[in-house]
Amino acid sequence: MISCESPRFSPHGDSQEITYLSYNRGIPRVFLFNIDTGQQEVLGDFPGMTFAPRFSPDGNRVIMSMAIEGKTDIWTLDLRTRQATRITNSPAIDTSPSYSPDGKQIVFNSDRGGTQQLYTMNADGSDIKRISYSGTARYGTPVWSPRGDLIAFTKLEGGQFFIGVMRPDGSGERLLTQAFLVEAPTWAPNGRVLMYFRQQPSDSKGRGGSVRLYSIDLTGYNEREVITPQDASDPAWSPLIP
């Protein structure tokens, strides 16, 4: 069975395209899949691994991480020309990029400061700024709200995982939920509800149990399980479909 992870919808509600990560032949590759036609293709024949894909707000590019010769940087791929452009150039691991809704900025996580933290930059890779500061905590999987006012993230501190939000400048951090493992936040199109997956330990040794989807609003209340037939993870909310 081929493993597929981190599916992301195109922002064009009528295009019905998804980009995702697949371990086809054991190598992580980013694919593009058309729901209507069933056609799928690997995005670029690159020498290294590709992962963490997301569409740009206009749907014309996919931004992702690429690992080449021990370096993991953020790249964009123009879906019309198939031209790849490197956005970051650092010895650190730069990954999990997400565009602001106007396409002018990108949030990502990186260990360039020694620990995994959140950073923003302009869409061309300039003006990189760290925005997460909380003791020894590590931050990851940032996602820009469709309203542009908040960034959702996963936080690991004191052996617990949290889902939270902060403003794009790093201020106003609020933690909405915590558990043995909560991960992969995704925004509803209205920018006021998050979905994510939760795993609870199944035994006294802390080994993981079932994995379920949950949603929560920005007040930190109304947390609800999203019922699925089996275990589920890596949710992605589609745009409003006309």
PDB file of C-alpha atoms in Angstrom:
ATOM      1  CA  MET A   1       0.000   0.000   0.000  1.00  0.00           C
ATOM      2  CA  ILE A   2       1.313   3.454  -0.945  1.00  0.00           C
ATOM      3  CA  SER A   3       1.303   6.003   1.878  1.00  0.00           C
ATOM      4  CA  CYS A   4      -0.277   9.391   1.110  1.00  0.00           C
ATOM      5  CA  GLU A   5      -0.086  12.328   3.494  1.00  0.00           C
ATOM      6  CA  SER A   6      -0.844  16.048   3.908  1.00  0.00           C
ATOM      7  CA  PRO A   7      -3.469  16.507   1.162  1.00  0.00           C
ATOM      8  CA  ARG A   8      -4.234  20.162   0.304  1.00  0.00           C
ATOM      9  CA  PHE A   9      -7.054  21.506  -1.857  1.00  0.00           C
ATOM     10  CA  SER A  10      -6.520  24.033  -4.597  1.00  0.00           C
ATOM     11  CA  PRO A  11      -8.029  27.422  -3.602  1.00  0.00           C
ATOM     12  CA  HIS A  12     -10.046  27.349  -6.854  1.00  0.00           C
ATOM     13  CA  GLY A  13     -13.310  25.762  -5.774  1.00  0.00           C
ATOM     14  CA  ASP A  14     -14.114  24.651  -9.335  1.00  0.00           C
ATOM     15  CA  SER A  15     -10.712  23.079 -10.132  1.00  0.00           C
ATOM     16  CA  GLN A  16     -11.033  20.040  -7.841  1.00  0.00           C
ATOM     17  CA  GLU A  17      -7.271  19.579  -7.578  1.00  0.00           C
ATOM     18  CA  ILE A  18      -5.333  18.277  -4.592  1.00  0.00           C
ATOM     19  CA  THR A  19      -1.616  18.297  -3.909  1.00  0.00           C
ATOM     20  CA  TYR A  20      -0.251  15.705  -1.509  1.00  0.00           C
ATOM     21  CA  LEU A  21       2.827  13.810  -0.345  1.00  0.00           C
ATOM     22  CA  SER A  22       3.259  10.167  -1.347  1.00  0.00           C
ATOM     23  CA  TYR A  23       5.964   7.621  -0.538  1.00  0.00           C
ATOM     24  CA  ASN A  24       5.743   5.967  -3.934  1.00  0.00           C
ATOM     25  CA  ARG A  25       8.741   3.610  -4.297  1.00  0.00           C
ATOM     26  CA  GLY A  26       9.830   4.653  -0.811  1.00  0.00           C
ATOM     27  CA  ILE A  27      10.837   8.192  -1.797  1.00  0.00           C
ATOM     28  CA  PRO A  28       8.780  11.205  -0.605  1.00  0.00           C
ATOM     29  CA  ARG A  29       7.376  13.011  -3.632  1.00  0.00           C
ATOM     30  CA  VAL A  30       4.774  15.748  -4.087  1.00  0.00           C
ATOM     31  CA  PHE A  31       1.908  14.821  -6.420  1.00  0.00           C
ATOM     32  CA  LEU A  32      -0.970  16.674  -8.061  1.00  0.00           C
ATOM     33  CA  PHE A  33      -4.313  14.864  -8.303  1.00  0.00           C
ATOM     34  CA  ASN A  34      -7.467  15.883 -10.188  1.00  0.00           C
ATOM     35  CA  ILE A  35     -10.572  14.598  -8.400  1.00  0.00           C
ATOM     36  CA  ASP A  36     -12.807  14.836 -11.481  1.00  0.00           C
ATOM     37  CA  THR A  37     -10.546  13.058 -13.967  1.00  0.00           C
ATOM     38  CA  GLY A  38      -8.535  10.831 -11.619  1.00  0.00           C
ATOM     39  CA  GLN A  39      -5.339  12.019 -13.275  1.00  0.00           C
ATOM     40  CA  GLN A  40      -2.284  12.325 -11.043  1.00  0.00           C
ATOM     41  CA  GLU A  41       1.284  13.387 -11.695  1.00  0.00           C
ATOM     42  CA  VAL A  42       4.467  13.902  -9.732  1.00  0.00           C
ATOM     43  CA  LEU A  43       5.390  17.567  -9.459  1.00  0.00           C
ATOM     44  CA  GLY A  44       8.885  17.827 -10.843  1.00  0.00           C
ATOM     45  CA  ASP A  45      11.584  15.236 -11.359  1.00  0.00           C
ATOM     46  CA  PHE A  46      13.854  16.563  -8.626  1.00  0.00           C
ATOM     47  CA  PRO A  47      16.946  14.772  -7.312  1.00  0.00           C
ATOM     48  CA  GLY A  48      15.961  15.071  -3.640  1.00  0.00           C
ATOM     49  CA  MET A  49      12.887  14.480  -1.507  1.00  0.00           C
ATOM     50  CA  THR A  50       9.906  16.840  -1.771  1.00  0.00           C
ATOM     51  CA  PHE A  51       7.264  17.268   0.935  1.00  0.00           C
ATOM     52  CA  ALA A  52       4.935  19.669   2.833  1.00  0.00           C
ATOM     53  CA  PRO A  53       3.092  20.985  -0.267  1.00  0.00           C
ATOM     54  CA  ARG A  54       0.512  23.796  -0.348  1.00  0.00           C
ATOM     55  CA  PHE A  55      -1.059  25.837  -3.117  1.00  0.00           C
ATOM     56  CA  SER A  56      -0.483  29.555  -3.522  1.00  0.00           C
ATOM     57  CA  PRO A  57      -3.639  31.694  -3.033  1.00  0.00           C
ATOM     58  CA  ASP A  58      -4.068  32.080  -6.806  1.00  0.00           C
ATOM     59  CA  GLY A  59      -3.726  28.318  -7.343  1.00  0.00           C
ATOM     60  CA  ASN A  60      -0.989  28.759  -9.954  1.00  0.00           C
ATOM     61  CA  ARG A  61       1.927  27.560  -7.812  1.00  0.00           C
ATOM     62  CA  VAL A  62       2.710  24.912  -5.233  1.00  0.00           C
ATOM     63  CA  ILE A  63       5.063  25.793  -2.411  1.00  0.00           C
ATOM     64  CA  MET A  64       6.916  22.928  -0.740  1.00  0.00           C
ATOM     65  CA  SER A  65      10.111  21.771   0.930  1.00  0.00           C
ATOM     66  CA  MET A  66      12.867  20.081  -1.017  1.00  0.00           C
ATOM     67  CA  ALA A  67      15.832  18.209   0.468  1.00  0.00           C
ATOM     68  CA  ILE A  68      18.921  18.219  -1.751  1.00  0.00           C
ATOM     69  CA  GLU A  69      22.376  17.105  -0.609  1.00  0.00           C
ATOM     70  CA  GLY A  70      21.513  17.383   3.063  1.00  0.00           C
ATOM     71  CA  LYS A  71      19.859  20.832   2.826  1.00  0.00           C
ATOM     72  CA  THR A  72      16.126  21.356   3.188  1.00  0.00           C
ATOM     73  CA  ASP A  73      14.858  24.589   1.672  1.00  0.00           C
ATOM     74  CA  ILE A  74      11.523  26.001   0.557  1.00  0.00           C
ATOM     75  CA  TRP A  75      10.782  26.075  -3.177  1.00  0.00           C
ATOM     76  CA  THR A  76       7.873  27.088  -5.378  1.00  0.00           C
ATOM     77  CA  LEU A  77       6.806  25.333  -8.564  1.00  0.00           C
ATOM     78  CA  ASP A  78       4.887  27.219 -11.238  1.00  0.00           C
ATOM     79  CA  LEU A  79       2.123  24.831 -12.362  1.00  0.00           C
ATOM     80  CA  ARG A  80       1.931  26.429 -15.828  1.00  0.00           C
ATOM     81  CA  THR A  81       5.626  26.443 -16.730  1.00  0.00           C
ATOM     82  CA  ARG A  82       6.854  23.765 -14.263  1.00  0.00           C
ATOM     83  CA  GLN A  83       9.685  26.129 -13.335  1.00  0.00           C
ATOM     84  CA  ALA A  84      11.017  25.659  -9.789  1.00  0.00           C
ATOM     85  CA  THR A  85      12.336  28.579  -7.716  1.00  0.00           C
ATOM     86  CA  ARG A  86      14.195  28.278  -4.428  1.00  0.00           C
ATOM     87  CA  ILE A  87      12.882  30.699  -1.786  1.00  0.00           C
ATOM     88  CA  THR A  88      15.183  29.963   1.175  1.00  0.00           C
ATOM     89  CA  ASN A  89      18.882  29.082   1.162  1.00  0.00           C
ATOM     90  CA  SER A  90      19.985  28.028   4.625  1.00  0.00           C
ATOM     91  CA  PRO A  91      21.855  25.102   6.233  1.00  0.00           C
ATOM     92  CA  ALA A  92      18.821  24.730   8.525  1.00  0.00           C
ATOM     93  CA  ILE A  93      15.687  22.672   7.915  1.00  0.00           C
ATOM     94  CA  ASP A  94      13.050  25.026   6.466  1.00  0.00           C
ATOM     95  CA  THR A  95       9.643  23.415   5.983  1.00  0.00           C
ATOM     96  CA  SER A  96       5.834  23.616   6.363  1.00  0.00           C
ATOM     97  CA  PRO A  97       5.392  26.813   4.313  1.00  0.00           C
ATOM     98  CA  SER A  98       1.993  28.527   4.090  1.00  0.00           C
ATOM     99  CA  TYR A  99       1.082  31.677   2.154  1.00  0.00           C
ATOM    100  CA  SER A 100      -0.805  34.648   3.553  1.00  0.00           C
ATOM    101  CA  PRO A 101      -4.160  35.007   1.743  1.00  0.00           C
ATOM    102  CA  ASP A 102      -2.855  37.921  -0.349  1.00  0.00           C
ATOM    103  CA  GLY A 103       0.172  35.871  -1.431  1.00  0.00           C
ATOM    104  CA  LYS A 104       2.638  38.516  -0.264  1.00  0.00           C
ATOM    105  CA  GLN A 105       4.067  36.644   2.738  1.00  0.00           C
ATOM    106  CA  ILE A 106       4.925  33.097   3.813  1.00  0.00           C
ATOM    107  CA  VAL A 107       5.018  31.544   7.272  1.00  0.00           C
ATOM    108  CA  PHE A 108       7.173  28.456   7.848  1.00  0.00           C
ATOM    109  CA  ASN A 109       8.992  26.571  10.576  1.00  0.00           C
ATOM    110  CA  SER A 110      12.766  26.283  10.795  1.00  0.00           C
ATOM    111  CA  ASP A 111      15.495  25.227  13.217  1.00  0.00           C
ATOM    112  CA  ARG A 112      17.837  27.970  11.982  1.00  0.00           C
ATOM    113  CA  GLY A 113      17.847  29.467  15.507  1.00  0.00           C
ATOM    114  CA  GLY A 114      18.732  26.171  17.183  1.00  0.00           C
ATOM    115  CA  THR A 115      15.201  24.933  17.884  1.00  0.00           C
ATOM    116  CA  GLN A 116      12.114  24.532  15.724  1.00  0.00           C
ATOM    117  CA  GLN A 117      10.340  27.904  15.581  1.00  0.00           C
ATOM    118  CA  LEU A 118       8.006  29.902  13.345  1.00  0.00           C
ATOM    119  CA  TYR A 119       9.206  32.523  10.883  1.00  0.00           C
ATOM    120  CA  THR A 120       7.623  34.830   8.324  1.00  0.00           C
ATOM    121  CA  MET A 121       9.164  36.197   5.139  1.00  0.00           C
ATOM    122  CA  ASN A 122       8.165  37.998   1.985  1.00  0.00           C
ATOM    123  CA  ALA A 123       7.055  35.791  -0.900  1.00  0.00           C
ATOM    124  CA  ASP A 124      10.473  36.210  -2.546  1.00  0.00           C
ATOM    125  CA  GLY A 125      12.308  34.985   0.583  1.00  0.00           C
ATOM    126  CA  SER A 126      13.398  38.404   1.853  1.00  0.00           C
ATOM    127  CA  ASP A 127      12.894  39.965   5.311  1.00  0.00           C
ATOM    128  CA  ILE A 128      12.841  36.745   7.387  1.00  0.00           C
ATOM    129  CA  LYS A 129      11.549  37.320  10.935  1.00  0.00           C
ATOM    130  CA  ARG A 130      11.121  34.913  13.844  1.00  0.00           C
ATOM    131  CA  ILE A 131       7.650  35.228  15.404  1.00  0.00           C
ATOM    132  CA  SER A 132       7.459  32.430  18.042  1.00  0.00           C
ATOM    133  CA  TYR A 133       9.000  32.948  21.479  1.00  0.00           C
ATOM    134  CA  SER A 134       7.948  30.818  24.444  1.00  0.00           C
ATOM    135  CA  GLY A 135      10.751  29.439  26.602  1.00  0.00           C
ATOM    136  CA  THR A 136      11.837  25.971  25.486  1.00  0.00           C
ATOM    137  CA  ALA A 137       8.744  25.302  23.373  1.00  0.00           C
ATOM    138  CA  ARG A 138       8.987  24.080  19.783  1.00  0.00           C
ATOM    139  CA  TYR A 139       6.550  25.197  17.088  1.00  0.00           C
ATOM    140  CA  GLY A 140       5.522  23.650  13.783  1.00  0.00           C
ATOM    141  CA  THR A 141       2.881  23.169  11.048  1.00  0.00           C
ATOM    142  CA  PRO A 142       1.915  26.868  10.748  1.00  0.00           C
ATOM    143  CA  VAL A 143      -1.109  27.740   8.606  1.00  0.00           C
ATOM    144  CA  TRP A 144      -2.195  31.268   7.712  1.00  0.00           C
ATOM    145  CA  SER A 145      -5.873  32.044   8.280  1.00  0.00           C
ATOM    146  CA  PRO A 146      -7.942  32.761   5.127  1.00  0.00           C
ATOM    147  CA  ARG A 147      -8.889  36.066   6.796  1.00  0.00           C
ATOM    148  CA  GLY A 148      -5.209  36.954   7.194  1.00  0.00           C
ATOM    149  CA  ASP A 149      -5.512  37.911  10.858  1.00  0.00           C
ATOM    150  CA  LEU A 150      -4.082  34.800  12.553  1.00  0.00           C
ATOM    151  CA  ILE A 151      -1.642  31.937  12.111  1.00  0.00           C
ATOM    152  CA  ALA A 152      -2.507  28.516  13.546  1.00  0.00           C
ATOM    153  CA  PHE A 153       0.268  26.233  14.748  1.00  0.00           C
ATOM    154  CA  THR A 154       1.263  23.142  16.700  1.00  0.00           C
ATOM    155  CA  LYS A 155       3.283  23.676  19.874  1.00  0.00           C
ATOM    156  CA  LEU A 156       5.269  21.114  21.880  1.00  0.00           C
ATOM    157  CA  GLU A 157       6.130  22.054  25.456  1.00  0.00           C
ATOM    158  CA  GLY A 158       6.563  20.036  28.640  1.00  0.00           C
ATOM    159  CA  GLY A 159       5.793  16.765  26.902  1.00  0.00           C
ATOM    160  CA  GLN A 160       2.374  18.005  25.738  1.00  0.00           C
ATOM    161  CA  PHE A 161       1.145  19.050  22.301  1.00  0.00           C
ATOM    162  CA  PHE A 162      -1.018  22.132  21.810  1.00  0.00           C
ATOM    163  CA  ILE A 163      -2.965  23.702  18.952  1.00  0.00           C
ATOM    164  CA  GLY A 164      -2.897  27.489  19.111  1.00  0.00           C
ATOM    165  CA  VAL A 165      -3.101  30.729  17.171  1.00  0.00           C
ATOM    166  CA  MET A 166      -1.099  33.958  17.097  1.00  0.00           C
ATOM    167  CA  ARG A 167      -1.086  37.159  15.099  1.00  0.00           C
ATOM    168  CA  PRO A 168       1.275  37.327  12.097  1.00  0.00           C
ATOM    169  CA  ASP A 169       3.754  39.394  14.127  1.00  0.00           C
ATOM    170  CA  GLY A 170       3.843  36.719  16.869  1.00  0.00           C
ATOM    171  CA  SER A 171       1.765  38.625  19.405  1.00  0.00           C
ATOM    172  CA  GLY A 172      -1.445  37.467  21.072  1.00  0.00           C
ATOM    173  CA  GLU A 173      -0.610  33.757  21.295  1.00  0.00           C
ATOM    174  CA  ARG A 174      -3.591  31.700  22.500  1.00  0.00           C
ATOM    175  CA  LEU A 175      -3.639  27.932  23.060  1.00  0.00           C
ATOM    176  CA  LEU A 176      -6.961  26.326  22.155  1.00  0.00           C
ATOM    177  CA  THR A 177      -6.489  22.652  23.031  1.00  0.00           C
ATOM    178  CA  GLN A 178      -3.876  20.190  24.278  1.00  0.00           C
ATOM    179  CA  ALA A 179      -3.394  16.416  24.399  1.00  0.00           C
ATOM    180  CA  PHE A 180      -0.891  13.560  24.194  1.00  0.00           C
ATOM    181  CA  LEU A 181      -0.763  14.451  20.473  1.00  0.00           C
ATOM    182  CA  VAL A 182      -2.662  17.113  18.533  1.00  0.00           C
ATOM    183  CA  GLU A 183      -1.345  18.050  15.124  1.00  0.00           C
ATOM    184  CA  ALA A 184      -1.965  19.417  11.605  1.00  0.00           C
ATOM    185  CA  PRO A 185      -4.399  22.339  12.054  1.00  0.00           C
ATOM    186  CA  THR A 186      -6.436  23.407   9.023  1.00  0.00           C
ATOM    187  CA  TRP A 187      -8.737  26.439   8.709  1.00  0.00           C
ATOM    188  CA  ALA A 188     -12.389  26.486   7.749  1.00  0.00           C
ATOM    189  CA  PRO A 189     -13.058  28.920   4.860  1.00  0.00           C
ATOM    190  CA  ASN A 190     -14.596  31.419   7.327  1.00  0.00           C
ATOM    191  CA  GLY A 191     -11.329  31.607   9.306  1.00  0.00           C
ATOM    192  CA  ARG A 192     -13.090  31.017  12.613  1.00  0.00           C
ATOM    193  CA  VAL A 193     -12.921  27.223  13.068  1.00  0.00           C
ATOM    194  CA  LEU A 194      -9.948  24.851  13.052  1.00  0.00           C
ATOM    195  CA  MET A 195      -9.821  21.122  12.371  1.00  0.00           C
ATOM    196  CA  TYR A 196      -6.923  18.866  13.416  1.00  0.00           C
ATOM    197  CA  PHE A 197      -6.211  15.312  14.474  1.00  0.00           C
ATOM    198  CA  ARG A 198      -5.876  14.005  18.021  1.00  0.00           C
ATOM    199  CA  GLN A 199      -4.256  10.848  19.348  1.00  0.00           C
ATOM    200  CA  GLN A 200      -4.515   9.581  22.910  1.00  0.00           C
ATOM    201  CA  PRO A 201      -2.095   7.120  24.574  1.00  0.00           C
ATOM    202  CA  SER A 202      -3.490   3.592  24.592  1.00  0.00           C
ATOM    203  CA  ASP A 203      -1.491   2.185  27.522  1.00  0.00           C
ATOM    204  CA  SER A 204       0.617   3.108  30.557  1.00  0.00           C
ATOM    205  CA  LYS A 205       3.791   3.205  28.444  1.00  0.00           C
ATOM    206  CA  GLY A 206       2.413   6.063  26.380  1.00  0.00           C
ATOM    207  CA  ARG A 207       2.077   4.207  23.123  1.00  0.00           C
ATOM    208  CA  GLY A 208      -0.376   5.846  20.787  1.00  0.00           C
ATOM    209  CA  GLY A 209      -3.964   4.734  20.364  1.00  0.00           C
ATOM    210  CA  SER A 210      -6.606   5.665  17.829  1.00  0.00           C
ATOM    211  CA  VAL A 211      -6.283   8.822  15.724  1.00  0.00           C
ATOM    212  CA  ARG A 212      -9.404  10.955  15.287  1.00  0.00           C
ATOM    213  CA  LEU A 213     -10.357  14.290  13.727  1.00  0.00           C
ATOM    214  CA  TYR A 214     -11.642  17.177  15.837  1.00  0.00           C
ATOM    215  CA  SER A 215     -12.804  20.731  15.263  1.00  0.00           C
ATOM    216  CA  ILE A 216     -12.707  23.705  17.615  1.00  0.00           C
ATOM    217  CA  ASP A 217     -13.641  27.371  17.326  1.00  0.00           C
ATOM    218  CA  LEU A 218     -11.354  30.286  18.112  1.00  0.00           C
ATOM    219  CA  THR A 219     -12.787  30.726  21.610  1.00  0.00           C
ATOM    220  CA  GLY A 220     -11.254  27.352  22.553  1.00  0.00           C
ATOM    221  CA  TYR A 221     -14.722  25.941  23.173  1.00  0.00           C
ATOM    222  CA  ASN A 222     -17.086  23.781  21.128  1.00  0.00           C
ATOM    223  CA  GLU A 223     -14.460  21.094  20.579  1.00  0.00           C
ATOM    224  CA  ARG A 224     -16.128  18.258  18.690  1.00  0.00           C
ATOM    225  CA  GLU A 225     -15.083  14.992  17.136  1.00  0.00           C
ATOM    226  CA  VAL A 226     -15.547  14.770  13.377  1.00  0.00           C
ATOM    227  CA  ILE A 227     -16.769  11.206  12.901  1.00  0.00           C
ATOM    228  CA  THR A 228     -14.855   9.072  10.385  1.00  0.00           C
ATOM    229  CA  PRO A 229     -15.253   5.331   9.640  1.00  0.00           C
ATOM    230  CA  GLN A 230     -11.670   4.556  10.725  1.00  0.00           C
ATOM    231  CA  ASP A 231      -8.632   6.384  12.075  1.00  0.00           C
ATOM    232  CA  ALA A 232      -7.974   9.659  10.237  1.00  0.00           C
ATOM    233  CA  SER A 233      -5.296  12.362  10.216  1.00  0.00           C
ATOM    234  CA  ASP A 234      -3.987  15.336   8.211  1.00  0.00           C
ATOM    235  CA  PRO A 235      -7.368  17.000   7.529  1.00  0.00           C
ATOM    236  CA  ALA A 236      -7.709  19.690   4.853  1.00  0.00           C
ATOM    237  CA  TRP A 237     -10.694  22.000   4.413  1.00  0.00           C
ATOM    238  CA  SER A 238     -11.740  22.699   0.839  1.00  0.00           C
ATOM    239  CA  PRO A 239     -12.625  26.226  -0.297  1.00  0.00           C
ATOM    240  CA  LEU A 240     -16.266  27.099  -0.759  1.00  0.00           C
ATOM    241  CA  ILE A 241     -17.456  25.282  -3.883  1.00  0.00           C
ATOM    242  CA  PRO A 242     -19.638  27.430  -6.163  1.00  0.00           C
TER     243      PRO A 242
END
